[in-house]
Amino acid sequence: MQSRKENNILLVGFMGAGKSSIGIQLALNQKKRFVDTDEEITNDCKLAISAMFSKRGEEEFRRWESRILKRLASQKGMILATGGGIVLRKENRILLRKMGIIIWLDATEDILFKRATRSKERPILQGKSPRKKFNSLLAFRRSLYQEVADLYIDSSSLNHEETMRQIIGAIAGWRPSPHHISH
Ligand code: S3P
């Protein structure tokens, strides 16, 4: 178990939580490699995430997401930023738990929505009443983030640098404990 602490740090959380931006800073600070599951999918498929959704559909995207995660599962020394929906599949949750220390990055609903809608690259938020969809997805997924996470950071009132410092502090005090996942 101790090796989990020394190897990978995985960032999970909803859209707008700052997983990628904070992950990049954290990787620089910790001198680890930064990997982003969305970026891996984009590189493999030669398609932007929004194009992937519109041309191939969400199910195909989710298949790629799981494939990428399996490929990354044996790698060490990385900061991994994951897509907000990675926790939807049980197989992903089980794998994530084995891969490293999992940080759930969160913020208030309003702040997450504000941050998430800054980018047009979020197909989940296209269409009618994005706010309603956002809120219901967030409410549903929060229990899944909680299920996998070792540590929780609320970044609502923190900038990237402060969030990164909180993560580093939380990891320093983290000790492995038996963690249960429903099978
Ligand atoms: C998704 C979140 C996105 C991306 C895709 C689907 C989701 O990643 O994987 O658009 O279902 O929440 P971010 O959480 O980095 O925005």
PDB file of C-alpha atoms in Angstrom, residues 8-181:
ATOM      1  CA  ASN A   8       0.881   8.254  -8.735  1.00  0.00           C
ATOM      2  CA  ILE A   9      -1.422  11.073  -7.737  1.00  0.00           C
ATOM      3  CA  LEU A  10      -4.803  10.918  -9.437  1.00  0.00           C
ATOM      4  CA  LEU A  11      -7.139  13.886  -9.669  1.00  0.00           C
ATOM      5  CA  VAL A  12     -10.846  13.197  -9.952  1.00  0.00           C
ATOM      6  CA  GLY A  13     -13.806  15.536  -9.817  1.00  0.00           C
ATOM      7  CA  PHE A  14     -16.418  17.282 -11.862  1.00  0.00           C
ATOM      8  CA  MET A  15     -15.915  19.540 -14.855  1.00  0.00           C
ATOM      9  CA  GLY A  16     -14.507  22.874 -13.752  1.00  0.00           C
ATOM     10  CA  ALA A  17     -12.764  21.474 -10.674  1.00  0.00           C
ATOM     11  CA  GLY A  18      -9.367  22.415 -12.159  1.00  0.00           C
ATOM     12  CA  LYS A  19      -7.959  18.878 -12.484  1.00  0.00           C
ATOM     13  CA  SER A  20      -5.862  19.659 -15.569  1.00  0.00           C
ATOM     14  CA  SER A  21      -4.560  23.121 -14.629  1.00  0.00           C
ATOM     15  CA  ILE A  22      -3.742  22.094 -11.088  1.00  0.00           C
ATOM     16  CA  GLY A  23      -2.370  18.762 -12.269  1.00  0.00           C
ATOM     17  CA  ILE A  24       0.146  20.524 -14.522  1.00  0.00           C
ATOM     18  CA  GLN A  25       1.367  22.721 -11.643  1.00  0.00           C
ATOM     19  CA  LEU A  26       1.507  19.769  -9.299  1.00  0.00           C
ATOM     20  CA  ALA A  27       3.523  17.742 -11.791  1.00  0.00           C
ATOM     21  CA  LEU A  28       6.058  20.559 -12.138  1.00  0.00           C
ATOM     22  CA  ASN A  29       6.275  20.944  -8.390  1.00  0.00           C
ATOM     23  CA  GLN A  30       6.598  17.221  -7.683  1.00  0.00           C
ATOM     24  CA  LYS A  31       8.821  16.591 -10.704  1.00  0.00           C
ATOM     25  CA  LYS A  32       6.419  13.985 -11.999  1.00  0.00           C
ATOM     26  CA  ARG A  33       5.006  13.396 -15.438  1.00  0.00           C
ATOM     27  CA  PHE A  34       1.636  14.977 -16.169  1.00  0.00           C
ATOM     28  CA  VAL A  35      -0.922  12.814 -17.957  1.00  0.00           C
ATOM     29  CA  ASP A  36      -4.477  13.781 -18.856  1.00  0.00           C
ATOM     30  CA  THR A  37      -6.944  11.081 -19.926  1.00  0.00           C
ATOM     31  CA  ASP A  38      -8.802  13.466 -22.273  1.00  0.00           C
ATOM     32  CA  GLU A  39      -5.537  14.439 -23.912  1.00  0.00           C
ATOM     33  CA  GLU A  40      -4.594  10.763 -24.391  1.00  0.00           C
ATOM     34  CA  ILE A  41      -7.960  10.104 -26.049  1.00  0.00           C
ATOM     35  CA  THR A  42      -7.546  13.145 -28.300  1.00  0.00           C
ATOM     36  CA  ASN A  43      -4.060  12.016 -29.331  1.00  0.00           C
ATOM     37  CA  ASP A  44      -5.111   8.420 -29.972  1.00  0.00           C
ATOM     38  CA  CYS A  45      -8.280   9.240 -31.893  1.00  0.00           C
ATOM     39  CA  LYS A  46      -6.986  12.391 -33.593  1.00  0.00           C
ATOM     40  CA  LEU A  47     -10.270  13.998 -32.609  1.00  0.00           C
ATOM     41  CA  ALA A  48     -11.122  16.770 -30.171  1.00  0.00           C
ATOM     42  CA  ILE A  49     -13.335  15.579 -27.300  1.00  0.00           C
ATOM     43  CA  SER A  50     -16.322  17.539 -28.634  1.00  0.00           C
ATOM     44  CA  ALA A  51     -15.865  15.961 -32.097  1.00  0.00           C
ATOM     45  CA  MET A  52     -15.502  12.551 -30.499  1.00  0.00           C
ATOM     46  CA  PHE A  53     -18.879  12.988 -28.799  1.00  0.00           C
ATOM     47  CA  SER A  54     -20.640  14.366 -31.876  1.00  0.00           C
ATOM     48  CA  LYS A  55     -19.129  11.915 -34.406  1.00  0.00           C
ATOM     49  CA  ARG A  56     -18.845   8.731 -32.357  1.00  0.00           C
ATOM     50  CA  GLY A  57     -21.114   9.296 -29.374  1.00  0.00           C
ATOM     51  CA  GLU A  58     -20.611   9.202 -25.621  1.00  0.00           C
ATOM     52  CA  GLU A  59     -20.504   5.381 -25.366  1.00  0.00           C
ATOM     53  CA  GLU A  60     -17.529   5.209 -27.721  1.00  0.00           C
ATOM     54  CA  PHE A  61     -15.844   7.975 -25.750  1.00  0.00           C
ATOM     55  CA  ARG A  62     -16.374   5.996 -22.534  1.00  0.00           C
ATOM     56  CA  ARG A  63     -14.861   2.885 -24.158  1.00  0.00           C
ATOM     57  CA  TRP A  64     -11.764   4.894 -25.053  1.00  0.00           C
ATOM     58  CA  GLU A  65     -11.594   6.350 -21.576  1.00  0.00           C
ATOM     59  CA  SER A  66     -11.534   2.860 -20.040  1.00  0.00           C
ATOM     60  CA  ARG A  67      -8.996   1.650 -22.598  1.00  0.00           C
ATOM     61  CA  ILE A  68      -6.686   4.566 -21.824  1.00  0.00           C
ATOM     62  CA  LEU A  69      -7.002   3.998 -18.095  1.00  0.00           C
ATOM     63  CA  LYS A  70      -6.051   0.333 -18.489  1.00  0.00           C
ATOM     64  CA  ARG A  71      -3.018   1.354 -20.500  1.00  0.00           C
ATOM     65  CA  LEU A  72      -1.964   3.849 -17.835  1.00  0.00           C
ATOM     66  CA  ALA A  73      -2.602   1.464 -14.951  1.00  0.00           C
ATOM     67  CA  SER A  74       0.902   0.012 -14.930  1.00  0.00           C
ATOM     68  CA  GLN A  75       2.682   3.363 -15.111  1.00  0.00           C
ATOM     69  CA  LYS A  76       4.410   5.002 -12.188  1.00  0.00           C
ATOM     70  CA  GLY A  77       5.396   8.486 -11.132  1.00  0.00           C
ATOM     71  CA  MET A  78       2.610  10.437 -12.774  1.00  0.00           C
ATOM     72  CA  ILE A  79       0.056  13.053 -11.912  1.00  0.00           C
ATOM     73  CA  LEU A  80      -3.086  11.936 -13.691  1.00  0.00           C
ATOM     74  CA  ALA A  81      -5.929  14.325 -14.465  1.00  0.00           C
ATOM     75  CA  THR A  82      -9.058  12.358 -15.312  1.00  0.00           C
ATOM     76  CA  GLY A  83     -12.217  13.302 -17.195  1.00  0.00           C
ATOM     77  CA  GLY A  84     -15.180  14.156 -14.965  1.00  0.00           C
ATOM     78  CA  GLY A  85     -17.085  11.063 -16.081  1.00  0.00           C
ATOM     79  CA  ILE A  86     -14.338   8.502 -15.506  1.00  0.00           C
ATOM     80  CA  VAL A  87     -15.954   7.336 -12.270  1.00  0.00           C
ATOM     81  CA  LEU A  88     -19.150   6.285 -14.048  1.00  0.00           C
ATOM     82  CA  ARG A  89     -17.815   2.840 -14.910  1.00  0.00           C
ATOM     83  CA  LYS A  90     -17.215   0.491 -12.039  1.00  0.00           C
ATOM     84  CA  GLU A  91     -14.238  -1.087 -13.794  1.00  0.00           C
ATOM     85  CA  ASN A  92     -12.628   2.375 -13.883  1.00  0.00           C
ATOM     86  CA  ARG A  93     -13.312   2.986 -10.209  1.00  0.00           C
ATOM     87  CA  ILE A  94     -11.706  -0.314  -9.268  1.00  0.00           C
ATOM     88  CA  LEU A  95      -8.670   0.410 -11.412  1.00  0.00           C
ATOM     89  CA  LEU A  96      -8.272   3.969 -10.143  1.00  0.00           C
ATOM     90  CA  ARG A  97      -8.221   2.689  -6.569  1.00  0.00           C
ATOM     91  CA  LYS A  98      -5.240   0.513  -7.408  1.00  0.00           C
ATOM     92  CA  MET A  99      -3.308   3.157  -9.291  1.00  0.00           C
ATOM     93  CA  GLY A 100      -2.480   5.801  -6.729  1.00  0.00           C
ATOM     94  CA  ILE A 101      -3.641   8.314  -4.169  1.00  0.00           C
ATOM     95  CA  ILE A 102      -6.908   9.772  -5.327  1.00  0.00           C
ATOM     96  CA  ILE A 103      -7.662  13.420  -4.724  1.00  0.00           C
ATOM     97  CA  TRP A 104     -11.232  14.570  -5.223  1.00  0.00           C
ATOM     98  CA  LEU A 105     -11.116  18.197  -6.305  1.00  0.00           C
ATOM     99  CA  ASP A 106     -14.414  19.913  -5.659  1.00  0.00           C
ATOM    100  CA  ALA A 107     -15.989  23.364  -5.394  1.00  0.00           C
ATOM    101  CA  THR A 108     -19.485  24.762  -5.002  1.00  0.00           C
ATOM    102  CA  GLU A 109     -21.986  24.086  -7.770  1.00  0.00           C
ATOM    103  CA  ASP A 110     -21.986  27.750  -8.847  1.00  0.00           C
ATOM    104  CA  ILE A 111     -18.223  27.953  -9.039  1.00  0.00           C
ATOM    105  CA  LEU A 112     -17.878  24.670 -10.901  1.00  0.00           C
ATOM    106  CA  PHE A 113     -20.502  25.803 -13.412  1.00  0.00           C
ATOM    107  CA  LYS A 114     -18.815  29.173 -13.946  1.00  0.00           C
ATOM    108  CA  ARG A 115     -15.434  27.534 -14.506  1.00  0.00           C
ATOM    109  CA  ALA A 116     -16.755  24.686 -16.654  1.00  0.00           C
ATOM    110  CA  THR A 117     -18.646  26.947 -19.047  1.00  0.00           C
ATOM    111  CA  ARG A 118     -15.541  28.998 -19.836  1.00  0.00           C
ATOM    112  CA  SER A 119     -14.628  26.280 -22.324  1.00  0.00           C
ATOM    113  CA  LYS A 120     -16.639  25.299 -25.378  1.00  0.00           C
ATOM    114  CA  GLU A 121     -14.877  21.924 -25.340  1.00  0.00           C
ATOM    115  CA  ARG A 122     -17.423  20.364 -22.999  1.00  0.00           C
ATOM    116  CA  PRO A 123     -19.963  18.444 -25.073  1.00  0.00           C
ATOM    117  CA  ILE A 124     -21.857  17.370 -21.973  1.00  0.00           C
ATOM    118  CA  LEU A 125     -22.897  20.996 -21.508  1.00  0.00           C
ATOM    119  CA  GLN A 126     -24.174  21.558 -25.023  1.00  0.00           C
ATOM    120  CA  GLY A 127     -27.885  21.558 -25.684  1.00  0.00           C
ATOM    121  CA  LYS A 128     -30.875  22.891 -23.824  1.00  0.00           C
ATOM    122  CA  SER A 129     -30.788  23.800 -20.129  1.00  0.00           C
ATOM    123  CA  PRO A 130     -27.105  23.032 -19.535  1.00  0.00           C
ATOM    124  CA  ARG A 131     -27.382  24.239 -15.953  1.00  0.00           C
ATOM    125  CA  LYS A 132     -30.075  21.722 -15.119  1.00  0.00           C
ATOM    126  CA  LYS A 133     -28.070  18.910 -16.654  1.00  0.00           C
ATOM    127  CA  PHE A 134     -24.937  20.134 -14.891  1.00  0.00           C
ATOM    128  CA  ASN A 135     -26.641  20.132 -11.491  1.00  0.00           C
ATOM    129  CA  SER A 136     -28.168  16.695 -11.840  1.00  0.00           C
ATOM    130  CA  LEU A 137     -24.954  15.114 -13.147  1.00  0.00           C
ATOM    131  CA  LEU A 138     -22.987  16.711 -10.334  1.00  0.00           C
ATOM    132  CA  ALA A 139     -25.434  15.513  -7.679  1.00  0.00           C
ATOM    133  CA  PHE A 140     -25.293  11.980  -9.066  1.00  0.00           C
ATOM    134  CA  ARG A 141     -21.525  11.827  -9.473  1.00  0.00           C
ATOM    135  CA  ARG A 142     -20.527  13.301  -6.135  1.00  0.00           C
ATOM    136  CA  SER A 143     -21.171   9.972  -4.430  1.00  0.00           C
ATOM    137  CA  LEU A 144     -18.951   8.239  -6.984  1.00  0.00           C
ATOM    138  CA  TYR A 145     -16.068  10.661  -6.427  1.00  0.00           C
ATOM    139  CA  GLN A 146     -16.518  10.125  -2.727  1.00  0.00           C
ATOM    140  CA  GLU A 147     -16.466   6.368  -3.198  1.00  0.00           C
ATOM    141  CA  VAL A 148     -13.030   6.377  -4.825  1.00  0.00           C
ATOM    142  CA  ALA A 149     -11.314   9.318  -3.146  1.00  0.00           C
ATOM    143  CA  ASP A 150      -8.623   9.156  -0.468  1.00  0.00           C
ATOM    144  CA  LEU A 151      -8.582  12.912   0.044  1.00  0.00           C
ATOM    145  CA  TYR A 152     -11.029  15.760  -0.522  1.00  0.00           C
ATOM    146  CA  ILE A 153     -10.055  19.315  -1.428  1.00  0.00           C
ATOM    147  CA  ASP A 154     -12.585  22.129  -1.792  1.00  0.00           C
ATOM    148  CA  SER A 155     -11.016  24.702  -4.082  1.00  0.00           C
ATOM    149  CA  SER A 156     -13.960  27.147  -4.035  1.00  0.00           C
ATOM    150  CA  SER A 157     -11.990  29.913  -2.385  1.00  0.00           C
ATOM    151  CA  LEU A 158      -8.507  28.885  -3.517  1.00  0.00           C
ATOM    152  CA  ASN A 159      -6.428  29.745  -6.558  1.00  0.00           C
ATOM    153  CA  HIS A 160      -4.441  27.067  -8.398  1.00  0.00           C
ATOM    154  CA  GLU A 161      -1.284  27.623  -6.375  1.00  0.00           C
ATOM    155  CA  GLU A 162      -3.175  27.429  -3.075  1.00  0.00           C
ATOM    156  CA  THR A 163      -5.047  24.334  -4.189  1.00  0.00           C
ATOM    157  CA  MET A 164      -1.781  22.689  -5.153  1.00  0.00           C
ATOM    158  CA  ARG A 165      -0.283  23.516  -1.730  1.00  0.00           C
ATOM    159  CA  GLN A 166      -3.340  22.015  -0.023  1.00  0.00           C
ATOM    160  CA  ILE A 167      -2.948  18.830  -2.043  1.00  0.00           C
ATOM    161  CA  ILE A 168       0.732  18.559  -1.142  1.00  0.00           C
ATOM    162  CA  GLY A 169      -0.076  19.103   2.547  1.00  0.00           C
ATOM    163  CA  ALA A 170      -2.917  16.602   2.506  1.00  0.00           C
ATOM    164  CA  ILE A 171      -0.761  13.947   0.842  1.00  0.00           C
ATOM    165  CA  ALA A 172       2.020  14.502   3.367  1.00  0.00           C
ATOM    166  CA  GLY A 173      -0.406  13.635   6.165  1.00  0.00           C
ATOM    167  CA  TRP A 174      -2.112  10.801   4.330  1.00  0.00           C
ATOM    168  CA  ARG A 175      -1.863   7.242   5.576  1.00  0.00           C
ATOM    169  CA  PRO A 176      -3.312   4.275   3.714  1.00  0.00           C
ATOM    170  CA  SER A 177      -6.449   2.904   5.321  1.00  0.00           C
ATOM    171  CA  PRO A 178      -8.683   0.012   4.338  1.00  0.00           C
ATOM    172  CA  HIS A 179     -11.033   1.335   1.733  1.00  0.00           C
ATOM    173  CA  HIS A 180     -14.175  -0.413   0.640  1.00  0.00           C
ATOM    174  CA  ILE A 181     -15.684  -0.378  -2.766  1.00  0.00           C
TER     175      ILE A 181
END
